[in-house]
Coordinates of C-alpha atoms and ligand atoms in Angstrom, one line a residue:
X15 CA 0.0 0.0 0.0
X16 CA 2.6 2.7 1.0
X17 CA 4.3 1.6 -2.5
X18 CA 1.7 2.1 -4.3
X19 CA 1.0 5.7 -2.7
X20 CA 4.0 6.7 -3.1
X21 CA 3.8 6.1 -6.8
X22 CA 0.8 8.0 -6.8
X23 CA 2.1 10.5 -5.5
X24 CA 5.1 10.7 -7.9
X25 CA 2.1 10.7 -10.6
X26 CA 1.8 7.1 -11.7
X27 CA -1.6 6.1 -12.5
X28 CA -2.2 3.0 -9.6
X29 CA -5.2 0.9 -10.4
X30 CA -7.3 1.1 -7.2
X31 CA -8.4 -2.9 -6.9
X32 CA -4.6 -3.7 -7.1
X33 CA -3.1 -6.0 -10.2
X34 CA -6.0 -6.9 -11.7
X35 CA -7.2 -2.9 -12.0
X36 CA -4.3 -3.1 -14.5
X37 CA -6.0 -3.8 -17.5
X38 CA -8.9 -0.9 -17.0
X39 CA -6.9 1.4 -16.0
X40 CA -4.4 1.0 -18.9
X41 CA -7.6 1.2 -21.1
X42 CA -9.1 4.4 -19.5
X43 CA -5.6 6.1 -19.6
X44 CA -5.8 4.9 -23.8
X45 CA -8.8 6.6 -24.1
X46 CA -8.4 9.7 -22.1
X47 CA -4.5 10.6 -23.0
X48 CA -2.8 8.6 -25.2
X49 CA -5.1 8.2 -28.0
X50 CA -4.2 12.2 -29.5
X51 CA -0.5 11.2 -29.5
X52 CA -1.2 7.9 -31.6
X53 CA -3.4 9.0 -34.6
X54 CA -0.8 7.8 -37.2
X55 CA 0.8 10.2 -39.3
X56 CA -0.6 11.1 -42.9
X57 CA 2.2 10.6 -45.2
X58 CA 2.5 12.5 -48.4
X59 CA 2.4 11.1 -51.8
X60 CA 4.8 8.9 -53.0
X61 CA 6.7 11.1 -55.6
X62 CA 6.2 8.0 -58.2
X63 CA 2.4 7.8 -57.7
X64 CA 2.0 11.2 -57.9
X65 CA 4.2 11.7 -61.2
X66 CA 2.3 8.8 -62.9
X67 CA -1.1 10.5 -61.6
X68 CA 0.4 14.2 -63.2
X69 CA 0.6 15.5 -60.0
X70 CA 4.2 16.9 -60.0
X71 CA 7.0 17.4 -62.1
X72 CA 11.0 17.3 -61.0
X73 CA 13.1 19.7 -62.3
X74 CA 15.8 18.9 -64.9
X75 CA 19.7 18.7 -63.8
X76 CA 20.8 18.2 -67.0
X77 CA 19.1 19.6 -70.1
X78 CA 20.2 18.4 -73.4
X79 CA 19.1 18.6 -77.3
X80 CA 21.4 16.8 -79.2
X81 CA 20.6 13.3 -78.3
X82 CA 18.0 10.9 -77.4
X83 CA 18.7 7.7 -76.3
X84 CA 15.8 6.4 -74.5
X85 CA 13.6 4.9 -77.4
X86 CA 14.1 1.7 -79.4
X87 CA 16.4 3.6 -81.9
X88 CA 18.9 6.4 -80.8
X89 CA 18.1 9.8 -82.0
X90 CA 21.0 12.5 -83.1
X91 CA 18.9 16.1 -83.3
X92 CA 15.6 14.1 -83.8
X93 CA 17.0 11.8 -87.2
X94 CA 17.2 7.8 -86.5
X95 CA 20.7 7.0 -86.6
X96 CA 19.2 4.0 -89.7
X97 CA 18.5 6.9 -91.6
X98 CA 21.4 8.9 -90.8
X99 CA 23.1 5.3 -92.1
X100 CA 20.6 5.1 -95.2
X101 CA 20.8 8.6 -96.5
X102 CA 24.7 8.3 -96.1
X103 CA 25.2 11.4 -94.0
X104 CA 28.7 10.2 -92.9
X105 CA 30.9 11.7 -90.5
X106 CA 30.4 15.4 -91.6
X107 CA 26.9 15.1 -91.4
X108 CA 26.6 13.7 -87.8
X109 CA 29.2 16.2 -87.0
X110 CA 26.2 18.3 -88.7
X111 CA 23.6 16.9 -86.3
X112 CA 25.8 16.8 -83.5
X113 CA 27.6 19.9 -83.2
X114 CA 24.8 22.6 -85.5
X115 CA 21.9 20.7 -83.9
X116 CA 20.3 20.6 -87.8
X117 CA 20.9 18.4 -90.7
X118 CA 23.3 20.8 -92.9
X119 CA 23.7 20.9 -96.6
X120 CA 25.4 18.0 -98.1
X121 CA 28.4 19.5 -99.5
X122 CA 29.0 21.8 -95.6
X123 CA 29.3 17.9 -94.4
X124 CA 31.5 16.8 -97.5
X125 CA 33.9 19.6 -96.9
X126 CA 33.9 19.0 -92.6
X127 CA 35.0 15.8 -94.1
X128 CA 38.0 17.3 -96.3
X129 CA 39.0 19.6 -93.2
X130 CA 39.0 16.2 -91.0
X131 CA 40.9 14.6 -94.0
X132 CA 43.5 17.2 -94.3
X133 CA 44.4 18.2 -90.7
X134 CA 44.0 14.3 -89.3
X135 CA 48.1 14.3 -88.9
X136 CA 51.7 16.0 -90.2
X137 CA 53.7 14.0 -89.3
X138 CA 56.1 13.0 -85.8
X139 CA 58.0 16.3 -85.6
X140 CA 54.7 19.1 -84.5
X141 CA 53.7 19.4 -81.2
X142 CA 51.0 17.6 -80.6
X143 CA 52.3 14.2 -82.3
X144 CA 55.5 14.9 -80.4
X145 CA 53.9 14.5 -76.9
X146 CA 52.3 11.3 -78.2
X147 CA 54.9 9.5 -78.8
X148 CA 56.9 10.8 -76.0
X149 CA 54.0 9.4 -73.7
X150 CA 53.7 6.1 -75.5
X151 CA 57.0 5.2 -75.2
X152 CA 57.1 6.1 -71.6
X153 CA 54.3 3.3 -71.4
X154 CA 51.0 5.4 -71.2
X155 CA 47.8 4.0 -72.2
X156 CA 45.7 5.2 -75.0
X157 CA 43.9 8.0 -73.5
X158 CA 46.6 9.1 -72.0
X159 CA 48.9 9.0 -74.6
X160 CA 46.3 10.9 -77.0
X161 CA 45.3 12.9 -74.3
X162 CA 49.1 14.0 -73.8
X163 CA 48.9 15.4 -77.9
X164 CA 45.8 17.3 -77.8
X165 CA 46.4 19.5 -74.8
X166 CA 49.0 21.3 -76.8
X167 CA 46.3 22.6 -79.3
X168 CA 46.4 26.0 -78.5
X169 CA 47.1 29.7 -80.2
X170 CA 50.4 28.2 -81.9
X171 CA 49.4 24.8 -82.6
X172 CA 46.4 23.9 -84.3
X173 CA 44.6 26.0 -82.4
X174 CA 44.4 29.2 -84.2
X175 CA 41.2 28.2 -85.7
X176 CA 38.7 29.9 -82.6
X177 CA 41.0 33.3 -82.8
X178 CA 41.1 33.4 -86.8
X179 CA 37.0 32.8 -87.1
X180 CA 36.7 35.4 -84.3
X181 CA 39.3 37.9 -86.0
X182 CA 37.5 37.4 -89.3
X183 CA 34.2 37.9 -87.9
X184 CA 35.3 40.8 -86.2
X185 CA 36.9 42.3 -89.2
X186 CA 35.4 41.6 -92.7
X187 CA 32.4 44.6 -92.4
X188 CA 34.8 46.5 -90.3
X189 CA 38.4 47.0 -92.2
X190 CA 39.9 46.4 -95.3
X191 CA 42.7 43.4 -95.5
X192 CA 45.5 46.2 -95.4
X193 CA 43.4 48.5 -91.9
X194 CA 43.7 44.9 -90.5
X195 CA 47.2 44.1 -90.9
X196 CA 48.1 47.5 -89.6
X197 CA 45.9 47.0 -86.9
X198 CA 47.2 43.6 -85.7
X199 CA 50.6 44.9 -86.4
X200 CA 50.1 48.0 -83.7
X201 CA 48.9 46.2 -81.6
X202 CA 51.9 43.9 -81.7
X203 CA 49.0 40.7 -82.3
X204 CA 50.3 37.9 -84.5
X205 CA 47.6 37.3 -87.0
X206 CA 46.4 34.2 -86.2
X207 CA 45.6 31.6 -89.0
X208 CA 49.0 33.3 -90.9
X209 CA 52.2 32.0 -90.7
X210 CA 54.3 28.9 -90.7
X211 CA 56.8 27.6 -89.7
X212 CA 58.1 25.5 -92.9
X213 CA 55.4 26.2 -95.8
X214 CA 55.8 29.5 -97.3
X215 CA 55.1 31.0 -101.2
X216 CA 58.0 28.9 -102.3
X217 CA 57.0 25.8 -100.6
X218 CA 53.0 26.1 -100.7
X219 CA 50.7 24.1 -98.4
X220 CA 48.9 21.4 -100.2
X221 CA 46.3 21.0 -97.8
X222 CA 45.1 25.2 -97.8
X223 CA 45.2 24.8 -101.8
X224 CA 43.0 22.0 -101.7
X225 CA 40.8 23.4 -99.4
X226 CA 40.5 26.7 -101.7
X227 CA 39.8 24.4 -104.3
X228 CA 37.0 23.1 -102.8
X229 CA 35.5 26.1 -101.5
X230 CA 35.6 27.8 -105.2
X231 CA 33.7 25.2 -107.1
X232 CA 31.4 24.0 -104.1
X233 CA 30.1 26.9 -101.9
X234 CA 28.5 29.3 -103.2
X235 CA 30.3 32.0 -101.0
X236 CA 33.7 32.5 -100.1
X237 CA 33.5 36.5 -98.7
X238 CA 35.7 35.2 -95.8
X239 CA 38.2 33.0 -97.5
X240 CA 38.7 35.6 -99.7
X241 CA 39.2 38.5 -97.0
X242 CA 41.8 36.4 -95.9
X243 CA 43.9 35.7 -99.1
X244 CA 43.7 39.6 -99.6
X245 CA 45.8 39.7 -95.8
X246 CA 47.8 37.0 -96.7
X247 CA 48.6 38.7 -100.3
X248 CA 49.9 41.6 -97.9
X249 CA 51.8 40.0 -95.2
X250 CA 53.3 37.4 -97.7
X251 CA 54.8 40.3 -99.8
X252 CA 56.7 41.4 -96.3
X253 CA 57.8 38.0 -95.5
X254 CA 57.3 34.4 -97.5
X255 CA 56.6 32.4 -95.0
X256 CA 53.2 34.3 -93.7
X257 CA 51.2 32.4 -96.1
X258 CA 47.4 31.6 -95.3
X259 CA 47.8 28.8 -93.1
X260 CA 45.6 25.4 -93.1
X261 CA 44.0 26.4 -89.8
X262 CA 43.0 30.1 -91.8
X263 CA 42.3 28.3 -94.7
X264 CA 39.3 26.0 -92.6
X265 CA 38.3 28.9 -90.3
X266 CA 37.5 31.2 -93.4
X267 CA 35.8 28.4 -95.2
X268 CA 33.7 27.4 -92.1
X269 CA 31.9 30.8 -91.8
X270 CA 31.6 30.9 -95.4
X271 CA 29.8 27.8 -95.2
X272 CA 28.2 29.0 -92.0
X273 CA 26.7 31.8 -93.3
X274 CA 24.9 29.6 -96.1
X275 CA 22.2 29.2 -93.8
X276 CA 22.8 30.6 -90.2
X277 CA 22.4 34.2 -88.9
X278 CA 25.9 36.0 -87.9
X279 CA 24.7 36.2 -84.4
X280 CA 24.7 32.1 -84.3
X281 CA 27.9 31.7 -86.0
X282 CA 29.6 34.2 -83.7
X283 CA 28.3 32.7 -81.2
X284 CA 29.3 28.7 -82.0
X285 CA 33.1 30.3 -82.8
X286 CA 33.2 31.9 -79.5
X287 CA 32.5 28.4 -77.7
X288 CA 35.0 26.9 -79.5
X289 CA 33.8 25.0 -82.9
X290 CA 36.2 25.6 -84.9
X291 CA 39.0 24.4 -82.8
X292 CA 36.6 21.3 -82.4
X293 CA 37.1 20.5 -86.3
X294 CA 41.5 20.1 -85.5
X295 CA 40.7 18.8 -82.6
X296 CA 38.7 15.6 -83.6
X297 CA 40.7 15.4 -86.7
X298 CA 44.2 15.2 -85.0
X299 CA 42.7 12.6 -82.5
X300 CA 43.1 10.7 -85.6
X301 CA 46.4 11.1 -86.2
X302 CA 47.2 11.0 -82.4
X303 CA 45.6 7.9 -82.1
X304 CA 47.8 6.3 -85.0
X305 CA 51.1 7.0 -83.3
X306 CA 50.4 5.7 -79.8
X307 CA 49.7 2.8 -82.2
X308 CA 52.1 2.7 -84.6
X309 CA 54.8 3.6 -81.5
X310 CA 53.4 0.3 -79.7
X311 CA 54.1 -2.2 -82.9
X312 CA 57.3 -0.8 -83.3
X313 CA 58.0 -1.4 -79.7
X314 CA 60.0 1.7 -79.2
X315 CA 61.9 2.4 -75.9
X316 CA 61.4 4.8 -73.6
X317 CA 62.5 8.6 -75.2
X318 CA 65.5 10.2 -73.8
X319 CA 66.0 13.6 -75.9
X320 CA 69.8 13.5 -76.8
X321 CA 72.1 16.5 -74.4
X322 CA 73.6 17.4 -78.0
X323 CA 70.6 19.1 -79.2
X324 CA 70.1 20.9 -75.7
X325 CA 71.8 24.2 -74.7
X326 CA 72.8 24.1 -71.3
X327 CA 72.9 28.4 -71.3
Ligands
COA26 C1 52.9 29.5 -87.0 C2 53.9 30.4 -86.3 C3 54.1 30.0 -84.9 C4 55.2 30.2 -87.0 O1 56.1 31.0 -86.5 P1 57.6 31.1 -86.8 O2 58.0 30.4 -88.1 O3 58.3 30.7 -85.6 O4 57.7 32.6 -87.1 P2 58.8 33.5 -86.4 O5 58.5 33.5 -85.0 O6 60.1 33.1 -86.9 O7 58.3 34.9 -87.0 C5 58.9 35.4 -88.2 C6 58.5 36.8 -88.3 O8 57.2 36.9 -88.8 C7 56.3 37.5 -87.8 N1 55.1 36.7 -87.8 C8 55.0 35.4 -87.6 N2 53.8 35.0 -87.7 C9 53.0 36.1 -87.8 C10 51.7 36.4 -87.9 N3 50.8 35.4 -87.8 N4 51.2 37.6 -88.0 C11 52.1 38.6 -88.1 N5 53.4 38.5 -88.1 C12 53.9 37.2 -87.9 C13 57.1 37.4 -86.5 O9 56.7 38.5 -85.6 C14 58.5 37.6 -87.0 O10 58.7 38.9 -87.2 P3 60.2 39.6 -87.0 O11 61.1 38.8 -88.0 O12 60.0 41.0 -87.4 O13 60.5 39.3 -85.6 C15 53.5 31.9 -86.4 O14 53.4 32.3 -87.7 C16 52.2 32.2 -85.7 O15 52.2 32.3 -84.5 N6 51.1 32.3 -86.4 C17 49.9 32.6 -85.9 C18 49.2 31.4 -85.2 C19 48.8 30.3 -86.2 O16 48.2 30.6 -87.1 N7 49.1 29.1 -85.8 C20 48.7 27.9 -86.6 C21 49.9 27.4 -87.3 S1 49.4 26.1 -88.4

């Protein structure tokens, strides 16, 4: 008894007929205060029930319009990659699809494909095949290897294509040929898709002819290419070896071609993110690709560059 008041008093509930008050008073207590705390919860929708039912929508993390991949046949900008196949689109076509979100005109893809023939190597010496090699042979994979000769594309190598399109764009309604060189010359700015450093006017380029070629008998514009052989006319006549160079030659030719069926606005804006650059770079991958290769079957040792040809200053 003096247990049980003293639990009373501490505020435990003590059935009154001893142990078997237990179950009645643990009912009563139910009813009176613990019922409130035990109404279950209401949980919310599941987030799949109420997508199927249109009830919400979840915000994108990625958006993208070049591709769709979830149906039965992959989709580049919208075309089935069977008819992409059946209407023979090759490379420069996808490329088309791919990179202008559009299918362009047959002979844009034709010469993507030229400018992908052209620039795909030259050879062990340049940059860019230079560090592949030097990484093959010091037992790099692939990617790493390849990886190795692309990040020297820059302004120097192969990568005057982005700063030519943009100089060109920026230029053509602007400033005669001659007002440009002046320009670029006070300001102390190489020109860039000019120069090189073993093709000159004795010595032409056979790729930026063949290129010209192409462009004179297949687009039906070449305002840019010919802007360009204009400053090339004037710097050559200082100095032989600032010919049009083959990353000049594609640049002009790609707005030409551009501006068959794009707005100005668009093409400055694909050059400023980097398209043209994207032509050398997927072309040289090509070439990059064939000396980590051609390294590997001729099971070349690791590349020590001789002390002779260094000078220690
Ligand atoms: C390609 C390139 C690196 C070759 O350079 P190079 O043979 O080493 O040329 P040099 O550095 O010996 O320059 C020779 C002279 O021509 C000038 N020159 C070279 N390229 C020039 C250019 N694009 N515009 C104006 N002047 C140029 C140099 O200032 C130098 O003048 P100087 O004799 O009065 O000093 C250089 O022409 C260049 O930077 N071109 C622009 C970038 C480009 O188009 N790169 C892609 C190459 S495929």
């Amino acid at each position: 008894l003096e247990k049980n008041n003293a639990l009373r008093e501490a505020g435990a509930h003590v059935p009154t007929n001893g142990f078997d008050g237990i179950g009645s008073s643990v009912s009563e207590l139910f009813a009176q205060d613990l019922r409130p705390i035990c109404t279950p919860r209401v949980l919310p929708l599941d987030f799949r029930v109420a997508k199927k039912q249109n009830l919400v929508r979840k915000s994108s993390s990625i958006v993208s319009t070049i591709v769709d991949e979830r149906g039965t046949e992959l989709l580049y900008s919208g075309q089935t990659i069977h008819s992409i196949v059946d209407q023979g689109m090759g490379l420069g076509g996808t490329i088309g699809l791919l990179w202008f979100r559009r299918q362009i005109p047959p002979a844009f893809a034709r010469f993507i494909e030229l400018c992908l023939v052209v620039c795909a190597d030259h050879g062990p010496c340049v940059s860019g095949a230079h560090n592949t090699i030097v990484a093959t042979r010091a037992g790099r994979d692939m990617v790493s290897s390849v990886a190795s000769g692309l990040l020297t594309i820059g302004d120097r190598f192969g990568g005057a294509l982005d700063a030519a399109g943009q100089m060109l764009l920026d230029s053509v309604d602007r400033i005669t040929p001659s007002e440009l060189v002046v320009e670029m010359r006070k300001s102390n700015t190489r020109i860039p898709g000019i120069g090189h450093r073993v093709k000159s006017v004795d010595n032409p380029d056979s790729r930026v002819q063949l290129i010209k070629d192409y462009m004179r008998t297949q687009c039906e514009t070449v305002t840019y290419l010919s802007y360009f052989e204009e400053v090339a006319a004037i710097t050559t006549s200082k100095k032989g070896s600032l010919i049009l160079n083959v990353d000049g030659a594609v640049a002009a030719s790609m707005i030409d071609y551009m501006s068959t069926f794009m707005s100005l606005d668009d093409i400055r804006s694909l050059v400023d993110n980097g398209l043209l650059n994207g032509i050398f770079i997927v072309s040289r991958s090509i070439g990059l690709t064939g000396h980590h290769l051609d390294q590997l079957q001729l099971g070349q040792p690791l590349y020590r560059h001789e002390t002779d040809d260094v000078f220690y200053g």
